[in-house]
Structure formats: C-alpha cells, structure tokens
Amino acid sequence: MKKQFDIQRKFRFTVYLFLIISLALTGISSYVFTLSARMMERSRQKIYVLDNGKSLLVALREDISENRDAEARDHVKRFHELFFTLEPDKEYIENNVREALYLADRSAMEQYRSFKENNVYNQVIASDISMTLKTDSIRLDFSTYPYTFRYYGKQKIVRTSNITIRNLETIGSLRNISRTDNNPHGFLMEGWRIVDNKDLETVRRKSF
C-alpha cells in the first residue's frame, strides 16, 4: 500500500512539474512573440529626415501622422532652397533644379522655364552671381486636403558690385504620394507660384 502511495505521489509530482514547465514555456513564448511584434512595429516606424539638405538620416518615432507637419515643412523648405540657391556653375544649377522638380508638379517646371526664357541662369553664370535663400517661416493648413502652405523667405543676391536682399513669398498645396529616394517625405507640391519677389535693399560691396 505504501509503495502504491509513493507511486501516486511521484506521478502527481511529475504531472505538476510538467504543468509548471508547460506554463513557463507558454509564458516565455508569449513574451518573445510580444517582444518580436514590438520590434517589427518599431522597425516600420521610420521616416527620412534631411539633414540640411545634404544627407538622409533615419529617425524613429511613435506615430507617422504626428510627424507629417514637420515633414511637410521640411519638404517645402527643401524645395525652395534647391530652386533658389544658385551659383555661377551650370552643372550646379541643373543638379539643384533637377532635385527640386522631383518635389513639385509641373507648376515648378513652368517657373523654371520662365527663368530660362528670361535668361536668369545665363545672367547668374555670366555675371558671377551667387544666390542663397534663408527661410523665415512656413504656414501650413492641415484642416483641408490637399494641404495648403505659404512660404516666407529672404534671398541674398551677391554680385561683384553689390549685395541685394530680396523678399520671397510663395503659395501652393501639398498632396500625399508614395515615398521614394528622390522624394523621401512623400509629398508633391501643386499649384506653386510666387506671389512676392521684390527687392528690399541693396548695398554696395567694398572694393579690395
């Protein structure tokens, strides 16, 4: 009888041991699955951010929609810097404009053609002119779609004899598109046009 009792006790112990091991393995499996799912979700939650328009950095964030405002501003800023930063170098100008045109619809191409017809680029090259752009502010309206924007900036035009500061104000809208290497933010500027581009001041350069 005692031997039979010992066998039953050992059997119950073995059953309990297997039960505990099964529960532990189930818990570990659940934890590993949950951890893997979180890691996969985090890997998807990446956006491309331009570092001063020179390199692509991968930034982690919790929700893509929370960063669309920042991405939209960077998209608009990047386009204007590319389109209006000019040096007396044909290849430099063409490369900048080419990158800018990936970010906008045909309205930007029409403005580019207008500049060419008015010999803007030829004058920059022939007269050794450098043009840079500083962004003052960008107003975005996400209450309607496509999203509308208004850009404010200042152009600095350096000639051999003088420096001119010119106001730049443009308007347009943004449409969501797929992200690509040439358009990492996934926006397309539409209906873009210049509404103000008047000179603010001109100062003579010192002679050396």
PDB file of N, CA, C and O in Angstrom, residues 95-153:
ATOM      1  N   ASN A  95      21.706  70.513 -61.388  1.00  0.00           N
ATOM      2  CA  ASN A  95      21.530  69.479 -60.368  1.00  0.00           C
ATOM      3  C   ASN A  95      20.536  69.912 -59.296  1.00  0.00           C
ATOM      4  O   ASN A  95      19.676  69.126 -58.862  1.00  0.00           O
ATOM      5  N   ASN A  96      20.639  71.161 -58.849  1.00  0.00           N
ATOM      6  CA  ASN A  96      19.712  71.678 -57.843  1.00  0.00           C
ATOM      7  C   ASN A  96      18.282  71.687 -58.360  1.00  0.00           C
ATOM      8  O   ASN A  96      17.348  71.251 -57.671  1.00  0.00           O
ATOM      9  N   VAL A  97      18.107  72.206 -59.571  1.00  0.00           N
ATOM     10  CA  VAL A  97      16.762  72.286 -60.146  1.00  0.00           C
ATOM     11  C   VAL A  97      16.189  70.886 -60.360  1.00  0.00           C
ATOM     12  O   VAL A  97      15.001  70.647 -60.107  1.00  0.00           O
ATOM     13  N   ARG A  98      17.011  69.964 -60.813  1.00  0.00           N
ATOM     14  CA  ARG A  98      16.548  68.594 -61.047  1.00  0.00           C
ATOM     15  C   ARG A  98      16.015  67.972 -59.747  1.00  0.00           C
ATOM     16  O   ARG A  98      14.947  67.352 -59.736  1.00  0.00           O
ATOM     17  N   GLU A  99      16.752  68.166 -58.662  1.00  0.00           N
ATOM     18  CA  GLU A  99      16.292  67.633 -57.373  1.00  0.00           C
ATOM     19  C   GLU A  99      15.006  68.317 -56.923  1.00  0.00           C
ATOM     20  O   GLU A  99      14.109  67.665 -56.379  1.00  0.00           O
ATOM     21  N   ALA A 100      14.918  69.617 -57.152  1.00  0.00           N
ATOM     22  CA  ALA A 100      13.723  70.360 -56.737  1.00  0.00           C
ATOM     23  C   ALA A 100      12.483  69.909 -57.504  1.00  0.00           C
ATOM     24  O   ALA A 100      11.394  69.796 -56.926  1.00  0.00           O
ATOM     25  N   LEU A 101      12.642  69.625 -58.784  1.00  0.00           N
ATOM     26  CA  LEU A 101      11.490  69.271 -59.609  1.00  0.00           C
ATOM     27  C   LEU A 101      10.880  67.922 -59.232  1.00  0.00           C
ATOM     28  O   LEU A 101       9.722  67.648 -59.552  1.00  0.00           O
ATOM     29  N   TYR A 102      11.640  67.065 -58.551  1.00  0.00           N
ATOM     30  CA  TYR A 102      11.071  65.813 -58.040  1.00  0.00           C
ATOM     31  C   TYR A 102      10.038  66.076 -56.940  1.00  0.00           C
ATOM     32  O   TYR A 102       9.196  65.224 -56.652  1.00  0.00           O
ATOM     33  N   LEU A 103      10.113  67.252 -56.322  1.00  0.00           N
ATOM     34  CA  LEU A 103       9.280  67.563 -55.163  1.00  0.00           C
ATOM     35  C   LEU A 103       8.008  68.319 -55.511  1.00  0.00           C
ATOM     36  O   LEU A 103       7.189  68.592 -54.632  1.00  0.00           O
ATOM     37  N   ALA A 104       7.828  68.668 -56.778  1.00  0.00           N
ATOM     38  CA  ALA A 104       6.693  69.504 -57.166  1.00  0.00           C
ATOM     39  C   ALA A 104       6.109  69.055 -58.504  1.00  0.00           C
ATOM     40  O   ALA A 104       6.724  68.270 -59.234  1.00  0.00           O
ATOM     41  N   ASP A 105       4.931  69.578 -58.819  1.00  0.00           N
ATOM     42  CA  ASP A 105       4.284  69.240 -60.089  1.00  0.00           C
ATOM     43  C   ASP A 105       4.774  70.183 -61.186  1.00  0.00           C
ATOM     44  O   ASP A 105       5.776  70.882 -61.034  1.00  0.00           O
ATOM     45  N   ARG A 106       4.062  70.232 -62.289  1.00  0.00           N
ATOM     46  CA  ARG A 106       4.508  71.000 -63.458  1.00  0.00           C
ATOM     47  C   ARG A 106       4.530  72.506 -63.220  1.00  0.00           C
ATOM     48  O   ARG A 106       5.132  73.253 -64.004  1.00  0.00           O
ATOM     49  N   SER A 107       3.874  72.987 -62.141  1.00  0.00           N
ATOM     50  CA  SER A 107       3.915  74.421 -61.850  1.00  0.00           C
ATOM     51  C   SER A 107       5.350  74.874 -61.589  1.00  0.00           C
ATOM     52  O   SER A 107       5.734  75.994 -61.952  1.00  0.00           O
ATOM     53  N   ALA A 108       6.166  74.014 -60.972  1.00  0.00           N
ATOM     54  CA  ALA A 108       7.575  74.349 -60.750  1.00  0.00           C
ATOM     55  C   ALA A 108       8.343  74.317 -62.067  1.00  0.00           C
ATOM     56  O   ALA A 108       9.219  75.162 -62.308  1.00  0.00           O
ATOM     57  N   MET A 109       8.034  73.358 -62.921  1.00  0.00           N
ATOM     58  CA  MET A 109       8.674  73.286 -64.232  1.00  0.00           C
ATOM     59  C   MET A 109       8.362  74.531 -65.059  1.00  0.00           C
ATOM     60  O   MET A 109       9.241  75.061 -65.771  1.00  0.00           O
ATOM     61  N   GLU A 110       7.135  75.023 -64.966  1.00  0.00           N
ATOM     62  CA  GLU A 110       6.755  76.228 -65.711  1.00  0.00           C
ATOM     63  C   GLU A 110       7.553  77.435 -65.224  1.00  0.00           C
ATOM     64  O   GLU A 110       7.973  78.280 -66.026  1.00  0.00           O
ATOM     65  N   GLN A 111       7.771  77.528 -63.913  1.00  0.00           N
ATOM     66  CA  GLN A 111       8.562  78.644 -63.376  1.00  0.00           C
ATOM     67  C   GLN A 111      10.017  78.516 -63.804  1.00  0.00           C
ATOM     68  O   GLN A 111      10.672  79.516 -64.122  1.00  0.00           O
ATOM     69  N   TYR A 112      10.521  77.296 -63.836  1.00  0.00           N
ATOM     70  CA  TYR A 112      11.893  77.042 -64.296  1.00  0.00           C
ATOM     71  C   TYR A 112      12.055  77.485 -65.749  1.00  0.00           C
ATOM     72  O   TYR A 112      13.045  78.149 -66.103  1.00  0.00           O
ATOM     73  N   ARG A 113      11.097  77.132 -66.578  1.00  0.00           N
ATOM     74  CA  ARG A 113      11.154  77.532 -67.985  1.00  0.00           C
ATOM     75  C   ARG A 113      11.063  79.042 -68.130  1.00  0.00           C
ATOM     76  O   ARG A 113      11.719  79.628 -69.005  1.00  0.00           O
ATOM     77  N   SER A 114      10.272  79.678 -67.281  1.00  0.00           N
ATOM     78  CA  SER A 114      10.166  81.137 -67.310  1.00  0.00           C
ATOM     79  C   SER A 114      11.506  81.782 -66.963  1.00  0.00           C
ATOM     80  O   SER A 114      11.928  82.748 -67.616  1.00  0.00           O
ATOM     81  N   PHE A 115      12.187  81.258 -65.950  1.00  0.00           N
ATOM     82  CA  PHE A 115      13.514  81.766 -65.592  1.00  0.00           C
ATOM     83  C   PHE A 115      14.496  81.586 -66.752  1.00  0.00           C
ATOM     84  O   PHE A 115      15.300  82.484 -67.044  1.00  0.00           O
ATOM     85  N   LYS A 116      14.428  80.440 -67.418  1.00  0.00           N
ATOM     86  CA  LYS A 116      15.331  80.193 -68.540  1.00  0.00           C
ATOM     87  C   LYS A 116      15.060  81.159 -69.685  1.00  0.00           C
ATOM     88  O   LYS A 116      15.987  81.701 -70.291  1.00  0.00           O
ATOM     89  N   GLU A 117      13.773  81.369 -70.004  1.00  0.00           N
ATOM     90  CA  GLU A 117      13.411  82.271 -71.091  1.00  0.00           C
ATOM     91  C   GLU A 117      13.836  83.708 -70.804  1.00  0.00           C
ATOM     92  O   GLU A 117      14.132  84.478 -71.731  1.00  0.00           O
ATOM     93  N   ASN A 118      13.873  84.065 -69.522  1.00  0.00           N
ATOM     94  CA  ASN A 118      14.295  85.411 -69.137  1.00  0.00           C
ATOM     95  C   ASN A 118      15.792  85.485 -68.839  1.00  0.00           C
ATOM     96  O   ASN A 118      16.264  86.479 -68.277  1.00  0.00           O
ATOM     97  N   ASN A 119      16.521  84.427 -69.219  1.00  0.00           N
ATOM     98  CA  ASN A 119      17.978  84.380 -69.089  1.00  0.00           C
ATOM     99  C   ASN A 119      18.492  84.554 -67.664  1.00  0.00           C
ATOM    100  O   ASN A 119      19.604  85.055 -67.446  1.00  0.00           O
ATOM    101  N   VAL A 120      17.690  84.148 -66.683  1.00  0.00           N
ATOM    102  CA  VAL A 120      18.105  84.269 -65.291  1.00  0.00           C
ATOM    103  C   VAL A 120      19.366  83.451 -65.031  1.00  0.00           C
ATOM    104  O   VAL A 120      20.348  83.941 -64.448  1.00  0.00           O
ATOM    105  N   TYR A 121      19.375  82.213 -65.488  1.00  0.00           N
ATOM    106  CA  TYR A 121      20.516  81.328 -65.222  1.00  0.00           C
ATOM    107  C   TYR A 121      21.759  81.763 -66.002  1.00  0.00           C
ATOM    108  O   TYR A 121      22.884  81.694 -65.477  1.00  0.00           O
ATOM    109  N   ASN A 122      21.567  82.224 -67.218  1.00  0.00           N
ATOM    110  CA  ASN A 122      22.700  82.709 -68.012  1.00  0.00           C
ATOM    111  C   ASN A 122      23.331  83.946 -67.375  1.00  0.00           C
ATOM    112  O   ASN A 122      24.558  84.108 -67.377  1.00  0.00           O
ATOM    113  N   GLN A 123      22.478  84.807 -66.802  1.00  0.00           N
ATOM    114  CA  GLN A 123      22.994  86.006 -66.147  1.00  0.00           C
ATOM    115  C   GLN A 123      23.777  85.646 -64.883  1.00  0.00           C
ATOM    116  O   GLN A 123      24.803  86.264 -64.580  1.00  0.00           O
ATOM    117  N   VAL A 124      23.277  84.649 -64.155  1.00  0.00           N
ATOM    118  CA  VAL A 124      23.980  84.198 -62.947  1.00  0.00           C
ATOM    119  C   VAL A 124      25.380  83.700 -63.298  1.00  0.00           C
ATOM    120  O   VAL A 124      26.370  84.041 -62.641  1.00  0.00           O
ATOM    121  N   ILE A 125      25.470  82.922 -64.365  1.00  0.00           N
ATOM    122  CA  ILE A 125      26.751  82.350 -64.781  1.00  0.00           C
ATOM    123  C   ILE A 125      27.671  83.429 -65.358  1.00  0.00           C
ATOM    124  O   ILE A 125      28.856  83.517 -65.004  1.00  0.00           O
ATOM    125  N   ALA A 126      27.126  84.261 -66.245  1.00  0.00           N
ATOM    126  CA  ALA A 126      27.947  85.270 -66.927  1.00  0.00           C
ATOM    127  C   ALA A 126      28.439  86.359 -65.983  1.00  0.00           C
ATOM    128  O   ALA A 126      29.537  86.899 -66.163  1.00  0.00           O
ATOM    129  N   SER A 127      27.637  86.687 -64.964  1.00  0.00           N
ATOM    130  CA  SER A 127      27.989  87.800 -64.071  1.00  0.00           C
ATOM    131  C   SER A 127      28.545  87.350 -62.727  1.00  0.00           C
ATOM    132  O   SER A 127      28.708  88.167 -61.814  1.00  0.00           O
ATOM    133  N   ASP A 128      28.829  86.052 -62.598  1.00  0.00           N
ATOM    134  CA  ASP A 128      29.380  85.523 -61.346  1.00  0.00           C
ATOM    135  C   ASP A 128      28.509  85.874 -60.138  1.00  0.00           C
ATOM    136  O   ASP A 128      28.996  86.381 -59.111  1.00  0.00           O
ATOM    137  N   ILE A 129      27.230  85.603 -60.255  1.00  0.00           N
ATOM    138  CA  ILE A 129      26.271  85.904 -59.192  1.00  0.00           C
ATOM    139  C   ILE A 129      26.051  84.661 -58.324  1.00  0.00           C
ATOM    140  O   ILE A 129      25.935  83.549 -58.823  1.00  0.00           O
ATOM    141  N   SER A 130      25.974  84.894 -57.016  1.00  0.00           N
ATOM    142  CA  SER A 130      25.624  83.830 -56.070  1.00  0.00           C
ATOM    143  C   SER A 130      24.310  84.193 -55.392  1.00  0.00           C
ATOM    144  O   SER A 130      24.146  85.323 -54.922  1.00  0.00           O
ATOM    145  N   MET A 131      23.391  83.230 -55.345  1.00  0.00           N
ATOM    146  CA  MET A 131      22.089  83.472 -54.724  1.00  0.00           C
ATOM    147  C   MET A 131      21.829  82.405 -53.660  1.00  0.00           C
ATOM    148  O   MET A 131      21.916  81.207 -53.930  1.00  0.00           O
ATOM    149  N   THR A 132      21.535  82.864 -52.451  1.00  0.00           N
ATOM    150  CA  THR A 132      21.198  81.951 -51.362  1.00  0.00           C
ATOM    151  C   THR A 132      19.824  82.329 -50.798  1.00  0.00           C
ATOM    152  O   THR A 132      19.331  83.429 -51.043  1.00  0.00           O
ATOM    153  N   LEU A 133      19.243  81.420 -50.048  1.00  0.00           N
ATOM    154  CA  LEU A 133      17.894  81.639 -49.526  1.00  0.00           C
ATOM    155  C   LEU A 133      17.837  81.288 -48.046  1.00  0.00           C
ATOM    156  O   LEU A 133      18.324  80.232 -47.626  1.00  0.00           O
ATOM    157  N   LYS A 134      17.235  82.169 -47.255  1.00  0.00           N
ATOM    158  CA  LYS A 134      17.013  81.917 -45.840  1.00  0.00           C
ATOM    159  C   LYS A 134      15.515  81.845 -45.588  1.00  0.00           C
ATOM    160  O   LYS A 134      14.768  82.765 -45.939  1.00  0.00           O
ATOM    161  N   THR A 135      15.070  80.761 -44.986  1.00  0.00           N
ATOM    162  CA  THR A 135      13.646  80.590 -44.691  1.00  0.00           C
ATOM    163  C   THR A 135      13.286  81.357 -43.434  1.00  0.00           C
ATOM    164  O   THR A 135      13.922  81.205 -42.390  1.00  0.00           O
ATOM    165  N   ASP A 136      12.246  82.197 -43.532  1.00  0.00           N
ATOM    166  CA  ASP A 136      11.739  82.914 -42.363  1.00  0.00           C
ATOM    167  C   ASP A 136      10.663  82.096 -41.661  1.00  0.00           C
ATOM    168  O   ASP A 136      10.725  81.867 -40.455  1.00  0.00           O
ATOM    169  N   SER A 137       9.656  81.655 -42.405  1.00  0.00           N
ATOM    170  CA  SER A 137       8.585  80.859 -41.818  1.00  0.00           C
ATOM    171  C   SER A 137       7.801  80.147 -42.917  1.00  0.00           C
ATOM    172  O   SER A 137       7.857  80.526 -44.097  1.00  0.00           O
ATOM    173  N   ILE A 138       7.086  79.114 -42.507  1.00  0.00           N
ATOM    174  CA  ILE A 138       6.227  78.358 -43.415  1.00  0.00           C
ATOM    175  C   ILE A 138       4.898  78.137 -42.710  1.00  0.00           C
ATOM    176  O   ILE A 138       4.854  77.540 -41.630  1.00  0.00           O
ATOM    177  N   ARG A 139       3.823  78.613 -43.307  1.00  0.00           N
ATOM    178  CA  ARG A 139       2.488  78.425 -42.740  1.00  0.00           C
ATOM    179  C   ARG A 139       1.792  77.272 -43.452  1.00  0.00           C
ATOM    180  O   ARG A 139       1.696  77.265 -44.680  1.00  0.00           O
ATOM    181  N   LEU A 140       1.309  76.316 -42.663  1.00  0.00           N
ATOM    182  CA  LEU A 140       0.640  75.138 -43.215  1.00  0.00           C
ATOM    183  C   LEU A 140      -0.778  75.038 -42.681  1.00  0.00           C
ATOM    184  O   LEU A 140      -1.030  75.351 -41.517  1.00  0.00           O
ATOM    185  N   ASP A 141      -1.687  74.586 -43.524  1.00  0.00           N
ATOM    186  CA  ASP A 141      -3.070  74.372 -43.109  1.00  0.00           C
ATOM    187  C   ASP A 141      -3.423  72.908 -43.356  1.00  0.00           C
ATOM    188  O   ASP A 141      -3.630  72.494 -44.499  1.00  0.00           O
ATOM    189  N   PHE A 142      -3.501  72.127 -42.266  1.00  0.00           N
ATOM    190  CA  PHE A 142      -3.833  70.711 -42.377  1.00  0.00           C
ATOM    191  C   PHE A 142      -5.322  70.449 -42.172  1.00  0.00           C
ATOM    192  O   PHE A 142      -5.739  69.298 -42.078  1.00  0.00           O
ATOM    193  N   SER A 143      -6.132  71.514 -42.117  1.00  0.00           N
ATOM    194  CA  SER A 143      -7.563  71.331 -41.901  1.00  0.00           C
ATOM    195  C   SER A 143      -8.282  70.904 -43.179  1.00  0.00           C
ATOM    196  O   SER A 143      -9.406  70.397 -43.122  1.00  0.00           O
ATOM    197  N   THR A 144      -7.651  71.129 -44.331  1.00  0.00           N
ATOM    198  CA  THR A 144      -8.240  70.717 -45.604  1.00  0.00           C
ATOM    199  C   THR A 144      -7.206  69.924 -46.399  1.00  0.00           C
ATOM    200  O   THR A 144      -6.016  69.989 -46.118  1.00  0.00           O
ATOM    201  N   TYR A 145      -7.685  69.187 -47.387  1.00  0.00           N
ATOM    202  CA  TYR A 145      -6.774  68.412 -48.237  1.00  0.00           C
ATOM    203  C   TYR A 145      -7.100  68.697 -49.697  1.00  0.00           C
ATOM    204  O   TYR A 145      -8.279  68.705 -50.062  1.00  0.00           O
ATOM    205  N   PRO A 146      -6.096  68.917 -50.543  1.00  0.00           N
ATOM    206  CA  PRO A 146      -4.658  68.980 -50.258  1.00  0.00           C
ATOM    207  C   PRO A 146      -4.309  70.095 -49.267  1.00  0.00           C
ATOM    208  O   PRO A 146      -4.991  71.109 -49.190  1.00  0.00           O
ATOM    209  N   TYR A 147      -3.224  69.909 -48.528  1.00  0.00           N
ATOM    210  CA  TYR A 147      -2.811  70.865 -47.524  1.00  0.00           C
ATOM    211  C   TYR A 147      -2.207  72.113 -48.196  1.00  0.00           C
ATOM    212  O   TYR A 147      -1.360  71.995 -49.062  1.00  0.00           O
ATOM    213  N   THR A 148      -2.654  73.263 -47.769  1.00  0.00           N
ATOM    214  CA  THR A 148      -2.139  74.498 -48.360  1.00  0.00           C
ATOM    215  C   THR A 148      -0.973  75.032 -47.518  1.00  0.00           C
ATOM    216  O   THR A 148      -0.889  74.793 -46.321  1.00  0.00           O
ATOM    217  N   PHE A 149      -0.075  75.774 -48.189  1.00  0.00           N
ATOM    218  CA  PHE A 149       1.052  76.361 -47.479  1.00  0.00           C
ATOM    219  C   PHE A 149       1.353  77.740 -48.046  1.00  0.00           C
ATOM    220  O   PHE A 149       0.998  78.081 -49.173  1.00  0.00           O
ATOM    221  N   ARG A 150       2.041  78.532 -47.239  1.00  0.00           N
ATOM    222  CA  ARG A 150       2.565  79.839 -47.669  1.00  0.00           C
ATOM    223  C   ARG A 150       3.985  79.938 -47.135  1.00  0.00           C
ATOM    224  O   ARG A 150       4.204  79.789 -45.932  1.00  0.00           O
ATOM    225  N   TYR A 151       4.907  80.174 -48.044  1.00  0.00           N
ATOM    226  CA  TYR A 151       6.327  80.222 -47.694  1.00  0.00           C
ATOM    227  C   TYR A 151       6.818  81.666 -47.636  1.00  0.00           C
ATOM    228  O   TYR A 151       6.496  82.476 -48.514  1.00  0.00           O
ATOM    229  N   TYR A 152       7.624  81.984 -46.600  1.00  0.00           N
ATOM    230  CA  TYR A 152       8.231  83.305 -46.456  1.00  0.00           C
ATOM    231  C   TYR A 152       9.746  83.139 -46.306  1.00  0.00           C
ATOM    232  O   TYR A 152      10.206  82.354 -45.465  1.00  0.00           O
ATOM    233  N   GLY A 153      10.492  83.872 -47.121  1.00  0.00           N
ATOM    234  CA  GLY A 153      11.941  83.794 -47.033  1.00  0.00           C
ATOM    235  C   GLY A 153      12.618  85.035 -47.572  1.00  0.00           C
ATOM    236  O   GLY A 153      11.964  85.959 -48.072  1.00  0.00           O
TER     237      GLY A 153
END
